Coordinates of C-alpha atoms and ligand atoms in Angstrom, one line a residue:
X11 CA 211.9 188.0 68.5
X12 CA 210.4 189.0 65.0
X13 CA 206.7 188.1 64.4
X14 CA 204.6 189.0 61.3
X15 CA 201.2 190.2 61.7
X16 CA 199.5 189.3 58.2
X17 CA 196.1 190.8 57.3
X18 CA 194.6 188.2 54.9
X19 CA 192.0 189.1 51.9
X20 CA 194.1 190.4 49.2
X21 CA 194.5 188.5 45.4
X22 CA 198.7 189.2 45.1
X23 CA 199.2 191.2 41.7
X24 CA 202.3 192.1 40.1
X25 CA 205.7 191.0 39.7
X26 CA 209.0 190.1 41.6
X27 CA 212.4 189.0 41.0
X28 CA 213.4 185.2 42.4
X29 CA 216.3 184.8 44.7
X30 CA 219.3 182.9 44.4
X31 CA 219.3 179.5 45.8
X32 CA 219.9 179.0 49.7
X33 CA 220.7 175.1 48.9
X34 CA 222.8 175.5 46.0
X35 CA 224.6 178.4 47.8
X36 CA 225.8 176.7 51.0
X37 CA 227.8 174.1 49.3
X38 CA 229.1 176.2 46.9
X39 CA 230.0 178.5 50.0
X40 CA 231.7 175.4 51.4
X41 CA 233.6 174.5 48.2
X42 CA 235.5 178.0 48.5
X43 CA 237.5 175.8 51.0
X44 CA 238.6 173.6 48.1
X45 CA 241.5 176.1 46.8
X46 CA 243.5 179.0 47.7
X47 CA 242.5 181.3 45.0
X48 CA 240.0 183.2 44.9
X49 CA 236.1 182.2 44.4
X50 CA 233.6 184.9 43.6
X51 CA 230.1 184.0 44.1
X52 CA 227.0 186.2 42.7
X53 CA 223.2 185.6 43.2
X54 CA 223.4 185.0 46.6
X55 CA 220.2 185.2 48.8
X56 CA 220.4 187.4 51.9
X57 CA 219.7 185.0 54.4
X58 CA 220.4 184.4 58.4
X59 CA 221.6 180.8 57.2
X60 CA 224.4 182.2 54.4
X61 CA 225.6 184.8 57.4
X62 CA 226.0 181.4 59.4
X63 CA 228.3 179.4 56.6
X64 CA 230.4 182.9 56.2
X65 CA 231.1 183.0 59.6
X66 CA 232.3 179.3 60.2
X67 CA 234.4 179.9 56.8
X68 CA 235.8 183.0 58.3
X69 CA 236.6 181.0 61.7
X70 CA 238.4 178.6 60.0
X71 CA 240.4 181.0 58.2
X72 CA 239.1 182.3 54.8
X73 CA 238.9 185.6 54.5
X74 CA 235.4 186.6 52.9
X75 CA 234.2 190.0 51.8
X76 CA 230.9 191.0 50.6
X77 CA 231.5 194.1 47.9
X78 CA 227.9 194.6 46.9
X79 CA 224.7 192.6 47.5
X80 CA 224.5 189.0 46.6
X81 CA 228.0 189.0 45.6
X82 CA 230.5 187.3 48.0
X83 CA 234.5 187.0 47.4
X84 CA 236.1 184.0 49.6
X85 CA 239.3 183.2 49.5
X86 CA 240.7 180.2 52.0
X87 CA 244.4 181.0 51.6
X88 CA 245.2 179.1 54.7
X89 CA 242.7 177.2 57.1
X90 CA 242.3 175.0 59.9
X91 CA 239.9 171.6 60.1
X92 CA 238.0 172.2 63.2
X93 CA 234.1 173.5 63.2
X94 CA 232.7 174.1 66.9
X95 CA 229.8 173.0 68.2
X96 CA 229.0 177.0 69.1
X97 CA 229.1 177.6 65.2
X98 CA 227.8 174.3 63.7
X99 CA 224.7 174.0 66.0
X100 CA 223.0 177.3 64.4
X101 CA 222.7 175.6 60.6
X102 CA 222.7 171.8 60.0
X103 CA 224.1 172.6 56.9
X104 CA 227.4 173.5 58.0
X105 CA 227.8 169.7 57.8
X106 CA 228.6 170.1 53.9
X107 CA 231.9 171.4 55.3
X108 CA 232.8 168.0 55.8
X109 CA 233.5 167.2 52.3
X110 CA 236.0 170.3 51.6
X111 CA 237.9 169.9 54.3
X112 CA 238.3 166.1 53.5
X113 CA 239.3 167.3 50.1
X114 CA 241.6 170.0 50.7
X115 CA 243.3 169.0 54.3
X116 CA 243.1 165.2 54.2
X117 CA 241.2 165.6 57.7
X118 CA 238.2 167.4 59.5
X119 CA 236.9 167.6 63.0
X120 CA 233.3 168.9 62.6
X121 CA 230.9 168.5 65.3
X122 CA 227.7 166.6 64.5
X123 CA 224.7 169.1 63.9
X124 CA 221.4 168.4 66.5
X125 CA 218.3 167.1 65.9
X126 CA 215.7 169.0 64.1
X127 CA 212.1 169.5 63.9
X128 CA 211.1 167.8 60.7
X129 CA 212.5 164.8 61.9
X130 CA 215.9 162.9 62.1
X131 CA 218.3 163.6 60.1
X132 CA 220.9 161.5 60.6
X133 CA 224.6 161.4 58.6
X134 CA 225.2 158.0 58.9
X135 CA 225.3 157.5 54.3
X136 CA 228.1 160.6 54.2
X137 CA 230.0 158.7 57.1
X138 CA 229.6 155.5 55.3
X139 CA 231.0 157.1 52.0
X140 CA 234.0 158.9 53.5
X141 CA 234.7 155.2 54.8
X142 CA 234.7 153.8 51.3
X143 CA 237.0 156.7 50.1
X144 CA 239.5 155.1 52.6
X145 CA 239.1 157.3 55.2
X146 CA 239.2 156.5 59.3
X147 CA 235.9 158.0 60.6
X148 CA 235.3 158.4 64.0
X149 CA 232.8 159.7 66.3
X150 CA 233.9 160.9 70.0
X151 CA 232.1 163.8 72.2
X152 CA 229.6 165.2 69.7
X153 CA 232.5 165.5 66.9
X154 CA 232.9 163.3 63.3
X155 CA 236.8 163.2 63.2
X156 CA 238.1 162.4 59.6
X157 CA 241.3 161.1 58.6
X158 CA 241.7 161.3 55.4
X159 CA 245.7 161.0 54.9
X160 CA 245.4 157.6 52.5
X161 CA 241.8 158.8 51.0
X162 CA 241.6 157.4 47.4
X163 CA 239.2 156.9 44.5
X164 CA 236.5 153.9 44.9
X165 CA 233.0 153.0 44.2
X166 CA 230.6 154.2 47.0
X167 CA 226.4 153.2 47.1
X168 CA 224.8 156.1 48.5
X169 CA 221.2 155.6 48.9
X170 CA 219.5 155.8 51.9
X171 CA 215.8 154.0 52.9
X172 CA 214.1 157.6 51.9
X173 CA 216.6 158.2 48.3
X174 CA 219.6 159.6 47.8
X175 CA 221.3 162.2 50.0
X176 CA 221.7 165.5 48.7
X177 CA 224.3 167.3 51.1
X178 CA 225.6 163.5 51.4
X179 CA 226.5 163.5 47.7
X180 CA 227.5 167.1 47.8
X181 CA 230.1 166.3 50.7
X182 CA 230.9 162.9 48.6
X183 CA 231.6 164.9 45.3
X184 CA 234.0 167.3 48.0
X185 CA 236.1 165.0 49.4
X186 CA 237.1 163.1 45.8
X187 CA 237.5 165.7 43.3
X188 CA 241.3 166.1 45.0
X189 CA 241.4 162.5 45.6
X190 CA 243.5 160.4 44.0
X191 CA 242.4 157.6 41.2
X192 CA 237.9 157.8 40.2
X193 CA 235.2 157.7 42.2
X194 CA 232.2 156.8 41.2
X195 CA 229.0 157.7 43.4
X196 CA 225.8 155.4 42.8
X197 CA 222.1 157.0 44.1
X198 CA 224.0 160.3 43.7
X199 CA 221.4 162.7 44.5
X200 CA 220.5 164.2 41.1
X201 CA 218.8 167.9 42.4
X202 CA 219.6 171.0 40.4
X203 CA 221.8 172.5 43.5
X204 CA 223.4 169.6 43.2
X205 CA 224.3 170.1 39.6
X206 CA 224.8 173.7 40.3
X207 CA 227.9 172.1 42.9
X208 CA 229.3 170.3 39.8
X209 CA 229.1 173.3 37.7
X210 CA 231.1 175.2 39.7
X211 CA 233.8 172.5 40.6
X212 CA 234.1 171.8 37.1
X213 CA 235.0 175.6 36.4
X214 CA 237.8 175.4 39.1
X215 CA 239.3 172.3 37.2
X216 CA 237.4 169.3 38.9
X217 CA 237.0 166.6 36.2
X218 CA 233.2 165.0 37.4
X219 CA 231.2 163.3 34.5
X220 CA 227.7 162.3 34.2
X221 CA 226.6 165.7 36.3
X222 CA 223.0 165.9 36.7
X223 CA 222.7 161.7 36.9
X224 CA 222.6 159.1 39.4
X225 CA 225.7 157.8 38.8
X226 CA 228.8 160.3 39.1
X227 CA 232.0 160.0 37.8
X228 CA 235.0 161.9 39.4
X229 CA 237.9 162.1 38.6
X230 CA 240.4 163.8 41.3
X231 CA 242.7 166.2 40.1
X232 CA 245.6 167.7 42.1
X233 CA 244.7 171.6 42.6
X234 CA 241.7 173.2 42.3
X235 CA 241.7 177.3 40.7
X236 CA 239.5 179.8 42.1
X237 CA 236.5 181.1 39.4
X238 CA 233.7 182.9 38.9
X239 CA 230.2 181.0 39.8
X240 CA 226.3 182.7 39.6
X241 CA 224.1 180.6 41.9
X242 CA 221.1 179.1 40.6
X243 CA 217.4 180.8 41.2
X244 CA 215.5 179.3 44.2
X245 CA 212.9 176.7 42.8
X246 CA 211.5 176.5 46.6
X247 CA 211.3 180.7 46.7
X248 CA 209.5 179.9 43.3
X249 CA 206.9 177.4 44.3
X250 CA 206.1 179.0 47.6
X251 CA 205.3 182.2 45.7
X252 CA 203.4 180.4 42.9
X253 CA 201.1 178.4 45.9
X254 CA 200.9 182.5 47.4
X255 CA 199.7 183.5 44.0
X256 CA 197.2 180.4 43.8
X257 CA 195.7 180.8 47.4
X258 CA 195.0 184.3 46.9
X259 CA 193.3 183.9 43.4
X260 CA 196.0 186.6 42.4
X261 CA 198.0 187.2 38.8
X262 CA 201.8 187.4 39.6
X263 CA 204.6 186.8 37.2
X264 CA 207.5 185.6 38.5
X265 CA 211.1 186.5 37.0
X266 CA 214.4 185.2 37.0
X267 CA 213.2 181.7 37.1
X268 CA 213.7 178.5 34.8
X269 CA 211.0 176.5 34.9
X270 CA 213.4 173.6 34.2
X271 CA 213.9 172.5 37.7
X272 CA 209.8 172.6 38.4
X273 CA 208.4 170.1 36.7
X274 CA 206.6 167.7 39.3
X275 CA 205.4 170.8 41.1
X276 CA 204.8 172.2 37.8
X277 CA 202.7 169.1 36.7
X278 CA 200.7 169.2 40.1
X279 CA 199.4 172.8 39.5
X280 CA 198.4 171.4 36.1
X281 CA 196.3 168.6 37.1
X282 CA 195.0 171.1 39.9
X283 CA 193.9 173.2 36.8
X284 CA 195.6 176.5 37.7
X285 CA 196.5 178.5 34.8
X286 CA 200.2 179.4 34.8
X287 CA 202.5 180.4 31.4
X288 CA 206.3 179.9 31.6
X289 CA 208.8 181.4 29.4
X290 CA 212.6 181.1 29.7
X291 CA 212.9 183.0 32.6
X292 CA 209.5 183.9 33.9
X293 CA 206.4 182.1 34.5
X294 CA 203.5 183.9 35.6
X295 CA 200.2 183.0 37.1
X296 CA 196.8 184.1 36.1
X297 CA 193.8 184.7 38.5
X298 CA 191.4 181.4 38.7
X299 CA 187.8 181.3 40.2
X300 CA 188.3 179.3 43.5
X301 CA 187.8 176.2 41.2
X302 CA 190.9 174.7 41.5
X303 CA 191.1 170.6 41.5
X304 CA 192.3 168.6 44.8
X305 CA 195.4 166.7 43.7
X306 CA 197.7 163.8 45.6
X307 CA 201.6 164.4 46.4
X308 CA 204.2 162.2 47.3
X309 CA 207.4 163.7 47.7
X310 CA 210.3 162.1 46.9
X311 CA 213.5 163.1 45.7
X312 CA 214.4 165.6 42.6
X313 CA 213.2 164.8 39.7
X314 CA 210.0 163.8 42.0
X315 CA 207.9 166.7 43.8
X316 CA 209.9 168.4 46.5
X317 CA 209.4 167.8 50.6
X318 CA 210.2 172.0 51.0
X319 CA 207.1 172.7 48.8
X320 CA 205.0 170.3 50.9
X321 CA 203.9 172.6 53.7
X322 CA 202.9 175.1 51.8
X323 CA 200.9 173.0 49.2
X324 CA 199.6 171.3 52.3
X325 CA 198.0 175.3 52.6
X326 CA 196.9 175.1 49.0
X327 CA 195.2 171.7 49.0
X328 CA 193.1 173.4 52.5
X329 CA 191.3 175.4 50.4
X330 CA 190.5 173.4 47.8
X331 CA 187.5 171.7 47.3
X332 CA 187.5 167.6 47.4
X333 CA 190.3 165.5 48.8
X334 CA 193.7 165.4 48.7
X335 CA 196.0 163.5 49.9
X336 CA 199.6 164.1 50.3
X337 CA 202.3 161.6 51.2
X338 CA 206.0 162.4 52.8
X339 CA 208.3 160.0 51.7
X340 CA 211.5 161.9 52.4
X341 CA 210.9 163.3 55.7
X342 CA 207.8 160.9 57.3
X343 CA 207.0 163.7 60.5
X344 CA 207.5 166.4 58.4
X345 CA 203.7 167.7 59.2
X346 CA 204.6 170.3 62.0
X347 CA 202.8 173.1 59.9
X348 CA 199.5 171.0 60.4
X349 CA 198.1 172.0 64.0
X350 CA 198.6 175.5 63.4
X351 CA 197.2 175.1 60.2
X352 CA 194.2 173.2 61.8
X353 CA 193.8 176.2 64.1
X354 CA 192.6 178.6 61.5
X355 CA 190.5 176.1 59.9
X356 CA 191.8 173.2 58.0
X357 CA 190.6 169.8 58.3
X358 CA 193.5 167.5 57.6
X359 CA 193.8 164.5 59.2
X360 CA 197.4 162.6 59.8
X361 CA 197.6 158.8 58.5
X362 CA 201.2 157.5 59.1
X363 CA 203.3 159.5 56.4
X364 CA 200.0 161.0 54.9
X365 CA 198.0 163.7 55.5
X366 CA 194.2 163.7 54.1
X367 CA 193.2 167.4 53.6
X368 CA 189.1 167.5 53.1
X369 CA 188.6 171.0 51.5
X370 CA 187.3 173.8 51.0
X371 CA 188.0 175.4 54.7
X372 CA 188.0 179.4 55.0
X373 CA 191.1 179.8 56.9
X374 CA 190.3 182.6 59.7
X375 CA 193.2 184.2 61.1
X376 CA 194.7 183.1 64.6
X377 CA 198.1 183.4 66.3
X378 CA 200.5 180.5 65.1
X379 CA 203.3 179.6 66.4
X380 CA 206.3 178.6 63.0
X381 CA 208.2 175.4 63.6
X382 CA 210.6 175.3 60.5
X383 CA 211.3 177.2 57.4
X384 CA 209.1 175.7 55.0
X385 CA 206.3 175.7 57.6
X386 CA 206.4 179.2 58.2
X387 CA 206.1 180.0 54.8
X388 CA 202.8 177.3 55.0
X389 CA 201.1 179.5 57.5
X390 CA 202.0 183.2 56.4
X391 CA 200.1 181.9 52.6
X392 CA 197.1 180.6 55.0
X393 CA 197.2 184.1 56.6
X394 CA 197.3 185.8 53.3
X395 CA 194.0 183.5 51.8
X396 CA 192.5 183.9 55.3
X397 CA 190.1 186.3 57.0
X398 CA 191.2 188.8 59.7
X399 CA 195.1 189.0 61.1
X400 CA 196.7 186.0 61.7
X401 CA 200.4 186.6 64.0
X402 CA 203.0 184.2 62.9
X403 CA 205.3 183.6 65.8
X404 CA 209.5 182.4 65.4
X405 CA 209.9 184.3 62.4
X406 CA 213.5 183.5 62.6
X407 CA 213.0 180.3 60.6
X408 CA 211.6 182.0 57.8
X409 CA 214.7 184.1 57.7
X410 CA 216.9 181.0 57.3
X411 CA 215.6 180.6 53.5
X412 CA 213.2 183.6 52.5
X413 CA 215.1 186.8 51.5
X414 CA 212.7 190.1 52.0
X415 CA 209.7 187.4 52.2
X416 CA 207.3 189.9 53.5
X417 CA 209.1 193.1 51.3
X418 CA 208.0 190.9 48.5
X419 CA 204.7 189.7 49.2
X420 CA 204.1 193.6 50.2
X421 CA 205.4 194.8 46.7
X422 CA 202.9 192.0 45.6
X423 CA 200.0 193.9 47.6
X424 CA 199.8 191.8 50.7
X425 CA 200.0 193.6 54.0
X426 CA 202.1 191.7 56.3
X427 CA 204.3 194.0 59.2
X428 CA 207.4 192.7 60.8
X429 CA 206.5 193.5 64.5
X430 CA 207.9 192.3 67.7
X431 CA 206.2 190.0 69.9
X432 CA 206.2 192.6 72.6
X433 CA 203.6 193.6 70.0
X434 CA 201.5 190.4 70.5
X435 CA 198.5 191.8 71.7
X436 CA 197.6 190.5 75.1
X437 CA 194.1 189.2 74.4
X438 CA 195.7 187.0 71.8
X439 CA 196.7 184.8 75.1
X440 CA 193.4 184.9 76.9
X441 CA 192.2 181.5 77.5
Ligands
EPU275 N1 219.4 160.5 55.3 C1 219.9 159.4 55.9 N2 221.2 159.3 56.2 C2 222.1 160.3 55.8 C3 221.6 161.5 55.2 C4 220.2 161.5 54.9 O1 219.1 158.5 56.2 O2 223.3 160.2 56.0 C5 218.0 160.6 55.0 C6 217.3 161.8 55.7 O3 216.9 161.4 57.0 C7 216.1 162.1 54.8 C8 216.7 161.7 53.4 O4 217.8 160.9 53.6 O5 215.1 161.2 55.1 C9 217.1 162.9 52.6 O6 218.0 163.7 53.3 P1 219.1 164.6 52.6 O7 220.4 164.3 53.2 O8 218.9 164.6 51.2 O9 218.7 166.1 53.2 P2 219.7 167.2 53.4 O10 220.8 167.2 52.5 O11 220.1 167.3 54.9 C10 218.6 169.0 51.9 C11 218.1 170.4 52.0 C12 216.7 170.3 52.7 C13 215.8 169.4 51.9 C14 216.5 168.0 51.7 C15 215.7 167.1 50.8 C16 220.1 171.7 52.1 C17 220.9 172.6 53.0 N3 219.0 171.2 52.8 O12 218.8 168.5 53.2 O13 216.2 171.6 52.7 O14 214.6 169.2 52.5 O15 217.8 168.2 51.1 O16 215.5 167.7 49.6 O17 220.3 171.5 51.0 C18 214.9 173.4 53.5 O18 215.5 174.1 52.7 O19 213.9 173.7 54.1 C19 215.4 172.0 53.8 C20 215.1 171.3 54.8

């Protein structure tokens, strides 16, 4: 297994390109399965997760080529409705396959992706909305089976006690655009990868209104053509390098990015008084004195300020003098990141949903152990603000969602190695 060893100390300075989205790309991935034709997808991240979706689209038939990087060709000429458990259980996103295959084959066997570390997350609201299309839902060892032979238009509610659903809506807007008669989606979840779904199902001929709102409109059409489709930038890539930039009182400018889809982060970083500028597709950060403000968070969903930028914020806040507090309404346990981050120095404290971060701490480095994506990304910032080498341990997260994290932060002046933990130096274990 891959571990980073990060040598903290160094203001980041420079400037780097922003990825493609991860969570805009795997449904668009899985809409390939809406048509026959040909889909070709550009600005696509190079990530463990978007190997995962190509091979469950390739084992249920499509045939997918990859002609230069971060442009993908599927085309699902002729495909089956089954995803395995072996294939499903590596990425709980593969459960936006559920909607295509609703869509295109009128049925779906997928099995139900396991629990996860930043707390349940259950599909109960995409079940509940396949019902109200008219389909028979079932569950039976491990698998969702989905008949979806009289499947027709109808009004669905889909909001959940923590908001709207985001790969719910994205499997909802799946399974009707083929559907006969309108559907209209209430609480759809409004994010900008959920827009960037519409965007592209409206180029292959889907007929959705409203796109962007909480209330969708769809009307299903009979065929869907293949197109042409450039993924969104990643606003979570974005933020996580903006918090790097912050932490280590560095002057990066960031390109490739609107700063459209940011604006609760955005407005956080104001209020914390860190200098940024943002143009159309660039917003860069300017060097600040260590006198940034402590600010409070609740997360919520889009347009509100985003759970995958709370980890790493979390990192931010550490090191900042005063209090903050920072409240996760979407994902209540989502505080993983925390002990480790405790171990080189923090002093949060975990109230319910909230965690209460008393700052300034010097984060010192120590070996940490990553729990999730986001989290990972939490502790390799602390490593970069901190003092000495701090050895981030199941890199493999970070490689779900990050492309070239550390190439990047390198170009950026940090000095982080990929090593392997045969590397882990022994006295790192000594009690
Ligand atoms: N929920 C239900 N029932 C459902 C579905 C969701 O109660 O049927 C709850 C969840 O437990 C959670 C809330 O609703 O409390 C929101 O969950 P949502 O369905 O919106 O999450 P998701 O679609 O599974 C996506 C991202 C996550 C991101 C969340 C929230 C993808 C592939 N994943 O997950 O991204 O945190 O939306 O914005 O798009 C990440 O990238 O690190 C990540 C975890």
């Amino acid at each position: 297994m891959d571990v980073f060893r990060v040598y903290g100390g160094q203001p980041l300075e420079g400037e780097i390109t922003i990825s493609g989205s991860k969570n805009a790309a795997l449904p668009i991935f899985a809409a390939c399965l809406l048509t026959n034709e040909r889909i070709t997808l550009t600005n696509i991240p190079g990530l463990s997760d978007i190997r995962y979706m190509v091979e469950i689209l390739e084992y249920l038939g499509a045939k997918v080529e990859n002609p230069k990087i971060g442009k993908w060709v599927v085309q699902a000429e002729k495909i089956s409705h089954v995803a395995p458990y072996e294939l499903v259980r590596k990425m709980r996103a593969s459960v936006c396959l559920l909607g295509p295959l609703v869509g295109r084959l009128k049925k779906a066997e997928i099995s139900i992706p396991g629990g996860c570390v930043i707390g349940p997350r259950p599909i109960d609201l995409h079940l509940k909305g396949l019902r109200k299309l008219n389909c028979k839902v079932s569950i039976s060892e491990g698998y969702v089976h989905v008949d979806a032979s009289q499947i027709a238009g109808s009004d669905v509610f889909l909001g959940g006690r923590n908001g709207s659903t985001v790969t719910g809506t994205a499997n909802l807007i799946m399974a009707s655009v083929l559907a006969s008669g309108k559907t209209r989606i209430e609480s759809a979840a409004c994010e900008p990868e959920i827009i960037d779904l519409c965007q592209m199902l409206t180029k292959m001929g889907a007929k959705i209104e409203n796109i962007g709102g909480p209330e969708l409109i769809i009307t299903g059409v009979k065929k869907l053509s293949g197109c042409e489709h450039k993924v969104i930038p990643d606003r979570i890539e974005a933020g996580t390098f903006i918090i790097a930039a912050a932490m280590t009182q560095g002057n990066v400018r960031l390109n490739g990015i609107s700063y459209t889809y940011l604006g609760a982060f955005l407005d956080k970083l104001h209020e914390a008084e860190l200098q940024i500028e943002v143009t159309e597709d660039s917003i860069t950060i300017f060097p600040h004195k260590g006198n940034l403000k402590p600010v409070d968070i609740i997360t919520l969903p889009y347009p509100g300020f985003p759970t995958d930028l709370q980890a790493q914020m979390s990192s931010l806040m550490s090191i900042t003098k005063g209090i903050s507090i920072i409240t996760e309404k979407i994902y209540p346990n989502r505080f993983m990141h925390v002990p480790e981050l405790q171990r080189m120095g923090a002093n949060i404290a975990i109230e319910g949903p909230s965690a209460i971060i008393k700052g300034p701490c010097k984060f010192s480095g120590a070996p940490v152990m990553a729990s999730d994506l986001r989290a990972s990304a939490a502790l390799i910032l602390a490593g970069l603000a901190g003092q000495n080498e701090t050895w981030v341990q199941r890199i493999y997260h970070l490689d779900r969602g990050y492309e070239s994290f550390e190439q990047k932060l390198n170009t950026l002046g940090a000095k982080i190695e990929r090593l392997s933990d045969k590397d882990l130096p022994a006295n790192l274990f000594e009690i």
